[in-house]
PDB file of C-alpha atoms and ligand atoms in Angstrom:
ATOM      1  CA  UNK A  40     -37.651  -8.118 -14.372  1.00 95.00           C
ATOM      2  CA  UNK A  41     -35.301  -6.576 -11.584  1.00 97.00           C
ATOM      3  CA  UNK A  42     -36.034  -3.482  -9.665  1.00 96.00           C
ATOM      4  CA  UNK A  43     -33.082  -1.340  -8.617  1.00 97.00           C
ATOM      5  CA  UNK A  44     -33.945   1.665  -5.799  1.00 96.00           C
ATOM      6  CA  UNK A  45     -31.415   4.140  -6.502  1.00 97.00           C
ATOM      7  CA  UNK A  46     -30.989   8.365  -6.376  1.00 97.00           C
ATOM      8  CA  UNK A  47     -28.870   9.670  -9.338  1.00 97.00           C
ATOM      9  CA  UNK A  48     -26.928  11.619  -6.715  1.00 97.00           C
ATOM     10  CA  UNK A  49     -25.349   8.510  -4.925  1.00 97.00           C
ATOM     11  CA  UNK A  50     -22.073   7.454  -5.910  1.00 97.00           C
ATOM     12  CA  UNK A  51     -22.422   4.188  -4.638  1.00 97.00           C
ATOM     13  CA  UNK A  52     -25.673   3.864  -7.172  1.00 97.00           C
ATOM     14  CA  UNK A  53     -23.594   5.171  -9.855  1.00 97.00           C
ATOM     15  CA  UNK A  54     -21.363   2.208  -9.754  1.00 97.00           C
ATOM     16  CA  UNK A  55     -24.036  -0.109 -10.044  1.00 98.00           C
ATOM     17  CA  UNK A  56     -25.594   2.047 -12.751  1.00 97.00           C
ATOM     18  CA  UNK A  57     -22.318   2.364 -14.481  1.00 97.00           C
ATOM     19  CA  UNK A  58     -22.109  -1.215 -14.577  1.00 97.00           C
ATOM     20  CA  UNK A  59     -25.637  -1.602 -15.692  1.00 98.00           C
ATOM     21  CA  UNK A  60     -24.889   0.119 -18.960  1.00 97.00           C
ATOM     22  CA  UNK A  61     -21.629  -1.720 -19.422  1.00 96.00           C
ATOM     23  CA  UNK A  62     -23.536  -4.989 -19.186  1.00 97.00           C
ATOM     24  CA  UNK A  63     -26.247  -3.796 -21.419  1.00 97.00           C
ATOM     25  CA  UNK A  64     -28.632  -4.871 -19.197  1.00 98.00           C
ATOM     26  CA  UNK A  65     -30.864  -1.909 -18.849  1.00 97.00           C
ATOM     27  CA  UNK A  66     -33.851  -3.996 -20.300  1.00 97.00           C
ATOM     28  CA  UNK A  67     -34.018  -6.328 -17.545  1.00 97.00           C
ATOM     29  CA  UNK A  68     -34.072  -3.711 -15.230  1.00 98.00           C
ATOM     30  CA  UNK A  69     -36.977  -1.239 -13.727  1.00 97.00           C
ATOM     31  CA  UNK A  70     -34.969   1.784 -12.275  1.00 97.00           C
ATOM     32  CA  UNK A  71     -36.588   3.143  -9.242  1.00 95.00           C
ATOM     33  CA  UNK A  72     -36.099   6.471  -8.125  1.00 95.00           C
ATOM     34  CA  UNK A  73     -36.234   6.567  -3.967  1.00 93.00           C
ATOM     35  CA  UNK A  74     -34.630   9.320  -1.844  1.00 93.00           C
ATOM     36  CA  UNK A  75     -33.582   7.157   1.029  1.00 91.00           C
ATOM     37  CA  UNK A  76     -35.071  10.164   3.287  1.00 90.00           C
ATOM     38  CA  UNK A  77     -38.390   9.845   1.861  1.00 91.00           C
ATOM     39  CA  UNK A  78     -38.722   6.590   4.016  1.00 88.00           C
ATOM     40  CA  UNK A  79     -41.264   4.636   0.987  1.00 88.00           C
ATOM     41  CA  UNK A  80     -42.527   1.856   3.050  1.00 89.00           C
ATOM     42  CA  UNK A  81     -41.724  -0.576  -0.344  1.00 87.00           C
ATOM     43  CA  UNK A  82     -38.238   1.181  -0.117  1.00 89.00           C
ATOM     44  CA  UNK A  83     -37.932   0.416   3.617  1.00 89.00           C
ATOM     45  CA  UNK A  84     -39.093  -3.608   2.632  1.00 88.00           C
ATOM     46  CA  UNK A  85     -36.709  -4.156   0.114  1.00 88.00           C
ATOM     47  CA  UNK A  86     -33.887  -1.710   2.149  1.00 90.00           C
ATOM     48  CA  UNK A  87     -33.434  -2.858   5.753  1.00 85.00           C
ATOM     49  CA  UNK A  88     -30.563  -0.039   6.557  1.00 88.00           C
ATOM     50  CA  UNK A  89     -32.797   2.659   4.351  1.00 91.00           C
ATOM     51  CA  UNK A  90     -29.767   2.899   1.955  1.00 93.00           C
ATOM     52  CA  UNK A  91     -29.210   2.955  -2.101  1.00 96.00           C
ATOM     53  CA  UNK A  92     -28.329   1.449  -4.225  1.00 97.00           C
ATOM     54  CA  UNK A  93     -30.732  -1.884  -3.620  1.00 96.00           C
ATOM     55  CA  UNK A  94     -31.627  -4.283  -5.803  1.00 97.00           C
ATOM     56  CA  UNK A  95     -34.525  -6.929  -5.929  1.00 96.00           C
ATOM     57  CA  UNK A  96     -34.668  -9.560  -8.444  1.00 96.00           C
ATOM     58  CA  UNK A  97     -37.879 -12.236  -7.816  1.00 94.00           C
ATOM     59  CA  UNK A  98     -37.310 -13.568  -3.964  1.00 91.00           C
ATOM     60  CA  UNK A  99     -33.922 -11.975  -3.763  1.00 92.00           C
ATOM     61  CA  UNK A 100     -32.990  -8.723  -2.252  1.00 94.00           C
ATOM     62  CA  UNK A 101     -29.453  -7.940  -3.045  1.00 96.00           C
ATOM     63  CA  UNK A 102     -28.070  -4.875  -1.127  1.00 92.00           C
ATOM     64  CA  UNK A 103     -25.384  -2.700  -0.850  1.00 96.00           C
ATOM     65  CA  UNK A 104     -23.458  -1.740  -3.939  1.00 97.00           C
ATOM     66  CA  UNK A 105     -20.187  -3.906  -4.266  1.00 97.00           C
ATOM     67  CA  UNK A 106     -22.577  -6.918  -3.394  1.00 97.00           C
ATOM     68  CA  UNK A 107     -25.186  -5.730  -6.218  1.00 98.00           C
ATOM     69  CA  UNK A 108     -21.970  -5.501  -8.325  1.00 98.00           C
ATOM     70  CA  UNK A 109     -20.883  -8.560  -8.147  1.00 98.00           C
ATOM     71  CA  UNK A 110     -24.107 -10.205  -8.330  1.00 98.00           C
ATOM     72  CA  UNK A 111     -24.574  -9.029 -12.012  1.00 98.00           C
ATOM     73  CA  UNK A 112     -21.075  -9.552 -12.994  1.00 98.00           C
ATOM     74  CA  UNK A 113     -21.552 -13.228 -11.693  1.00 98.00           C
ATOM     75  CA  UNK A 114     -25.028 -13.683 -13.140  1.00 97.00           C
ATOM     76  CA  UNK A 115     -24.704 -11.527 -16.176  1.00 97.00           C
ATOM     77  CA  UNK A 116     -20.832 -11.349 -17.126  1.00 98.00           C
ATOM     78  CA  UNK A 117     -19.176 -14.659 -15.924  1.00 98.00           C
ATOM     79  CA  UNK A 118     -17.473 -13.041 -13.749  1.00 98.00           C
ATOM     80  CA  UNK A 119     -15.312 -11.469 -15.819  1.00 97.00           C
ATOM     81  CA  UNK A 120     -14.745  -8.051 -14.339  1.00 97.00           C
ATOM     82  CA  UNK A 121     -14.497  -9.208 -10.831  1.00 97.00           C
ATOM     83  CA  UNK A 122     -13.144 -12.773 -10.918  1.00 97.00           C
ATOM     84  CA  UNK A 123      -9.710 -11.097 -12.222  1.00 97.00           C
ATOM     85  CA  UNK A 124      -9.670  -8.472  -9.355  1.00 96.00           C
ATOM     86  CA  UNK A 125     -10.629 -10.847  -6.533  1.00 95.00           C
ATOM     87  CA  UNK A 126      -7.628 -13.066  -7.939  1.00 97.00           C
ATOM     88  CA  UNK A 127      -4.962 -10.357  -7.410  1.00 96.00           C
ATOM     89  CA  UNK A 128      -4.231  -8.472  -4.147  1.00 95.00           C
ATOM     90  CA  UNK A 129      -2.844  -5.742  -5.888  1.00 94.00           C
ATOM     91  CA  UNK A 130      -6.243  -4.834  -7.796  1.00 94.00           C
ATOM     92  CA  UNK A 131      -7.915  -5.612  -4.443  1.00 95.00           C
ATOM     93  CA  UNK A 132      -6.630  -2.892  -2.677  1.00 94.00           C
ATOM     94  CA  UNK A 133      -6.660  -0.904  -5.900  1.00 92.00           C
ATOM     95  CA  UNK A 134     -10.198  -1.393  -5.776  1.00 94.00           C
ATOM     96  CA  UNK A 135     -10.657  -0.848  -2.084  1.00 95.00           C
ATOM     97  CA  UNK A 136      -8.936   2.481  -2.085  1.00 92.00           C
ATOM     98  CA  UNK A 137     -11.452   3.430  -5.110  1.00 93.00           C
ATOM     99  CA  UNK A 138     -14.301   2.644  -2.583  1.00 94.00           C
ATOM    100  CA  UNK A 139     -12.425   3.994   0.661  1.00 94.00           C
ATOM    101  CA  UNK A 140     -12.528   7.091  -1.444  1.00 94.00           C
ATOM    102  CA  UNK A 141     -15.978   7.214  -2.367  1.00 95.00           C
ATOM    103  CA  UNK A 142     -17.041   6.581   1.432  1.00 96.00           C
ATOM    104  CA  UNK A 143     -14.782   9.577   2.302  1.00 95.00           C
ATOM    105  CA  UNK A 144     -16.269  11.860  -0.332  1.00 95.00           C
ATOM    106  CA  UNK A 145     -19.526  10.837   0.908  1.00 95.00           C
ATOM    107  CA  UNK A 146     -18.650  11.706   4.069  1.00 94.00           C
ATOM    108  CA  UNK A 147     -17.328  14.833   3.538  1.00 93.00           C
ATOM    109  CA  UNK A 148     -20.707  15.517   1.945  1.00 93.00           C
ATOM    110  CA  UNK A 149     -22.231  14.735   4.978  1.00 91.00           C
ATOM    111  CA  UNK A 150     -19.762  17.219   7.148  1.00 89.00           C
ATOM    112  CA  UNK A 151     -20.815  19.995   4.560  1.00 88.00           C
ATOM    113  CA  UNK A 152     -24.608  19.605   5.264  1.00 88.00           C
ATOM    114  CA  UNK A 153     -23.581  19.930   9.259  1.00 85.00           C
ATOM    115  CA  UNK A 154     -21.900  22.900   8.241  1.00 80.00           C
ATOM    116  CA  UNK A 155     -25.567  24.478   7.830  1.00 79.00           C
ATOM    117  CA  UNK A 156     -26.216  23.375  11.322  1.00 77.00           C
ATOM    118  CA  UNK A 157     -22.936  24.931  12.756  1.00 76.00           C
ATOM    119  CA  UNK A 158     -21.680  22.088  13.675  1.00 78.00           C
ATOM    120  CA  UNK A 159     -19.421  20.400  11.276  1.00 80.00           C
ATOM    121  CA  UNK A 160     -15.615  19.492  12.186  1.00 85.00           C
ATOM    122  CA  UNK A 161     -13.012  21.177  10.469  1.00 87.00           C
ATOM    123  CA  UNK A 162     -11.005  18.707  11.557  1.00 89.00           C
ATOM    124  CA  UNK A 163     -12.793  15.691  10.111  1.00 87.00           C
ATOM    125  CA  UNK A 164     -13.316  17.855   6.633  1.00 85.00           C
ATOM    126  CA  UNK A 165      -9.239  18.234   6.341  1.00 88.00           C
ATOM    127  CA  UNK A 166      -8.894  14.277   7.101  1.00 88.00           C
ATOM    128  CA  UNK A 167     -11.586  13.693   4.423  1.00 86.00           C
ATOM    129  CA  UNK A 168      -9.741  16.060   2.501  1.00 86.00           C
ATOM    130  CA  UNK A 169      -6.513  14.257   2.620  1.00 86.00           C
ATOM    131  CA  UNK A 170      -7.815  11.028   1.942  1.00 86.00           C
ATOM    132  CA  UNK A 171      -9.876  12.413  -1.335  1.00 85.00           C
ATOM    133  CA  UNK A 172      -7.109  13.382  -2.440  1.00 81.00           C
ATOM    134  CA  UNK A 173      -4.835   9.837  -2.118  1.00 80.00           C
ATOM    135  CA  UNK A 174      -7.236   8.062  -3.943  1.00 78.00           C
ATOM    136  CA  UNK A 175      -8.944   9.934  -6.701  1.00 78.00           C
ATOM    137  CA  UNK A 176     -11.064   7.316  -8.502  1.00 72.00           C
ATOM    138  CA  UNK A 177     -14.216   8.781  -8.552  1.00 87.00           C
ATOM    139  CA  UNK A 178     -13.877  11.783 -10.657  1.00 91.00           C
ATOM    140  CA  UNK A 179     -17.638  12.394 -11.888  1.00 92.00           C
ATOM    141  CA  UNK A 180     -18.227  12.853  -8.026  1.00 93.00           C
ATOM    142  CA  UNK A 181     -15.865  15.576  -6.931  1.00 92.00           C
ATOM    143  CA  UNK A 182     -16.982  17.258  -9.975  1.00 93.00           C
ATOM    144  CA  UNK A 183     -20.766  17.013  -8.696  1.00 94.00           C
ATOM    145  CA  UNK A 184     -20.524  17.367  -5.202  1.00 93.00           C
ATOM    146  CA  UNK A 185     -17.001  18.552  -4.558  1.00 93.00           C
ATOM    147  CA  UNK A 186     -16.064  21.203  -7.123  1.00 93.00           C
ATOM    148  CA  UNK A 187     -13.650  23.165  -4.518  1.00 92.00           C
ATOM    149  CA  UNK A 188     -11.031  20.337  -4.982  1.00 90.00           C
ATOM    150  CA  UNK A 189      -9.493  21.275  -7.936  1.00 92.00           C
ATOM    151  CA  UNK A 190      -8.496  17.969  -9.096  1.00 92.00           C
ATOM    152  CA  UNK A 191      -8.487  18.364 -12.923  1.00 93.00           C
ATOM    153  CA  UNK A 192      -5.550  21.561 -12.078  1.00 93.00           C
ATOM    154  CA  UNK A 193      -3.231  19.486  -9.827  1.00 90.00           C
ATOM    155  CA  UNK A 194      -3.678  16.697 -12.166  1.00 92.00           C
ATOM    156  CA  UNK A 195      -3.787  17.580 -15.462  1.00 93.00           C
ATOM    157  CA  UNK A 196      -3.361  14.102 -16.955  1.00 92.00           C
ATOM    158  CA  UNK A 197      -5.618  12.471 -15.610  1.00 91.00           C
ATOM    159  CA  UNK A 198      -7.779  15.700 -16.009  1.00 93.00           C
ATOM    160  CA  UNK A 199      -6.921  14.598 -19.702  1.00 93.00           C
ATOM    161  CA  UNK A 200      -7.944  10.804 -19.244  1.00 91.00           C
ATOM    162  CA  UNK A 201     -11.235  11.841 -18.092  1.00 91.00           C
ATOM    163  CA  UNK A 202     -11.929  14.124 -20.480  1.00 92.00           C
ATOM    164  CA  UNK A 203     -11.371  11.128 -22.575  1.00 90.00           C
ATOM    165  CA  UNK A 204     -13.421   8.817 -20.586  1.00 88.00           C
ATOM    166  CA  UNK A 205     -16.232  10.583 -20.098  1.00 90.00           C
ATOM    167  CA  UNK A 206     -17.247   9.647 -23.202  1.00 92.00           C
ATOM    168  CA  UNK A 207     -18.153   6.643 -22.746  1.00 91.00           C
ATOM    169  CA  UNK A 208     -21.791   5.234 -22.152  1.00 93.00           C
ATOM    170  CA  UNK A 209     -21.424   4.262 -18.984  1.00 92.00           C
ATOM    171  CA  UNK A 210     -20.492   7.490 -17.907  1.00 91.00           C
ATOM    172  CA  UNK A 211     -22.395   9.517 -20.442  1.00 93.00           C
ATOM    173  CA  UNK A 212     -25.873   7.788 -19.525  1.00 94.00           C
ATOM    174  CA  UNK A 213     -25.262   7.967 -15.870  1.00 94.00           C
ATOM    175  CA  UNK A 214     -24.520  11.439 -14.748  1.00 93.00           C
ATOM    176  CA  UNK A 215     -24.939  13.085 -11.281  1.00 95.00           C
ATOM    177  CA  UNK A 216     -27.906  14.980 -10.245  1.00 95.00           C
ATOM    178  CA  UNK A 217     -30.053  15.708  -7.282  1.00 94.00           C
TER     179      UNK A 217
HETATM  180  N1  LIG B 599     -22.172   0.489   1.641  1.00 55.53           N
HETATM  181  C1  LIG B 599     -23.312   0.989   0.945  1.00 55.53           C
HETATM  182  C2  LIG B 599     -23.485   2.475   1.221  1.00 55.53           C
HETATM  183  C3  LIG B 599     -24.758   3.041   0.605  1.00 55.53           C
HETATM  184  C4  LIG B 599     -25.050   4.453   1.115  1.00 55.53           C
HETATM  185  O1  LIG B 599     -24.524   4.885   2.158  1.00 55.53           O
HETATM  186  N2  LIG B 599     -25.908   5.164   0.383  1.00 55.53           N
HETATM  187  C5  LIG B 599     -26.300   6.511   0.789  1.00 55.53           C
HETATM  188  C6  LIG B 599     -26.506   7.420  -0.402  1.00 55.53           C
HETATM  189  S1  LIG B 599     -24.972   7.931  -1.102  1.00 55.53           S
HETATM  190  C7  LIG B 599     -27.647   6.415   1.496  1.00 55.53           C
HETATM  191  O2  LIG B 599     -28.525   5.725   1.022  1.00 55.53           O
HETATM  192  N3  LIG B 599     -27.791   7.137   2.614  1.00 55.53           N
HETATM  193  C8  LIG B 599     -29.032   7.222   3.308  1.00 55.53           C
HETATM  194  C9  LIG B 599     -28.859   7.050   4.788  1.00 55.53           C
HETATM  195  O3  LIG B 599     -27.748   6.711   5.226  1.00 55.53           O
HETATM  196  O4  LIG B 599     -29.841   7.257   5.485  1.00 55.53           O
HETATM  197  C10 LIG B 599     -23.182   0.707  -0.565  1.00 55.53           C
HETATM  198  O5  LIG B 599     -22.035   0.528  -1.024  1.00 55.53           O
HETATM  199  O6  LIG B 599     -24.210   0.612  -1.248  1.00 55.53           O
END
C-alpha cells in the first residue's frame, strides 16, 4: 500500500489526485491529509522541503508532483500519458506552461495572504495576473482560489468545455477545499 500526504487545497496535489482516479488506483493508495504548516514530524520524514503532494511507496519516497506523476504513469500506465508528451516538444511546453501557470496562481495566492500583512506587491500580483491569464489550464483553481478573474466571461468556450469536463471523475472526485 502507498501513502500519499496531500491537502485538497493544493493544486499541485490535485494533479496527482486527478491522475489517481484516472488510473483507478485509489485502492492501492492511503490518502493522507497533512497541512504542510502543521509541521507532522512523519510529514517532515517523508517531506524534506515540508511540501505536498508526497508520496511513499515501501523504501521509496517520491516527491514533488510532476515526479509523483510520472512515477505512476510509468509504474501503473506504461507510460502512456507521459511517454507521448516527453516525445514531442510541442506538448512539452504545452505542458510546462500548464504548470508555469499553476506555480503563478499559487503564487498569487501567496501575494493575497501578504495582503493581510500590508505588505503584498501590486506589482508582482499584476505580473501573476498576466501570466494566469496566458496560460489558463487549471480552471478548477481560479474558480477556488481566484474567483476575481473572470475567466469563464472572457472565455466563454472554454467556459463551455469545462462545463463539459467537469464531469468527469477525475475532476468530480477531486474538488478544491480548505
Ligand atoms: N514543485 C512542487 C510544489 C509543491 C508545493 O509548493 N506545494 C505547496 C502547497 S500548494 C506547499 O506544500 N507549500 C508549503 C510550503 O511551501 O511550506 C510540486 O509540484 O509538488
Amino acid at each position: 500500500m502507498m501513502q500519499l500526504y496531500y491537502t485538497q487545497s493544493s493544486p499541485y496535489a490535485n494533479c496527482v489526485c486527478m491522475l489517481i482516479t484516472e488510473l483507478a488506483i485509489q485502492n492501492q493508495i492511503d490518502m493522507i491529509i497533512s497541512h504542510p504548516f502543521d509541521n507532522q514530524e512523519s510529514f517532515l520524514q517523508a517531506s524534506p522541503l515540508g511540501k505536498v503532494p508526497c508520496l511513499i511507496n515501501g523504501q521509496e519516497t517520491v516527491g514533488d508532483s510532476q515526479v509523483i506523476c510520472d512515477y505512476l504513469d510509468a509504474n501503473y500506465n506504461n507510460g502512456d500519458l507521459f511517454n507521448p508528451i516527453y516525445a514531442d516538444w510541442r506538448l512539452k511546453t504545452f505542458y510546462s506552461i500548464c504548470y508555469g501557470a499553476i506555480d503563478l496562481s499559487v503564487a498569487r495566492r501567496i501575494e493575497s495572504l501578504r495582503e493581510k500583512e500590508e505588505n503584498h506587491s501590486i506589482f508582482w500580483q499584476q505580473r501573476q495576473n498576466q501570466g494566469i491569464q496566458g496560460g489558463l489550464s487549471l480552471l478548477g483553481y481560479l474558480n477556488f482560489r481566484h474567483t476575481d478573474i473572470e475567466w469563464d466571461k472572457q472565455y466563454p468556450s472554454l467556459s463551455q468545455f469545462y462545463e463539459q469536463f467537469k464531469a468527469r471523475a477525475s475532476i468530480a472526485q477531486n474538488l478544491f477545499s480548505d
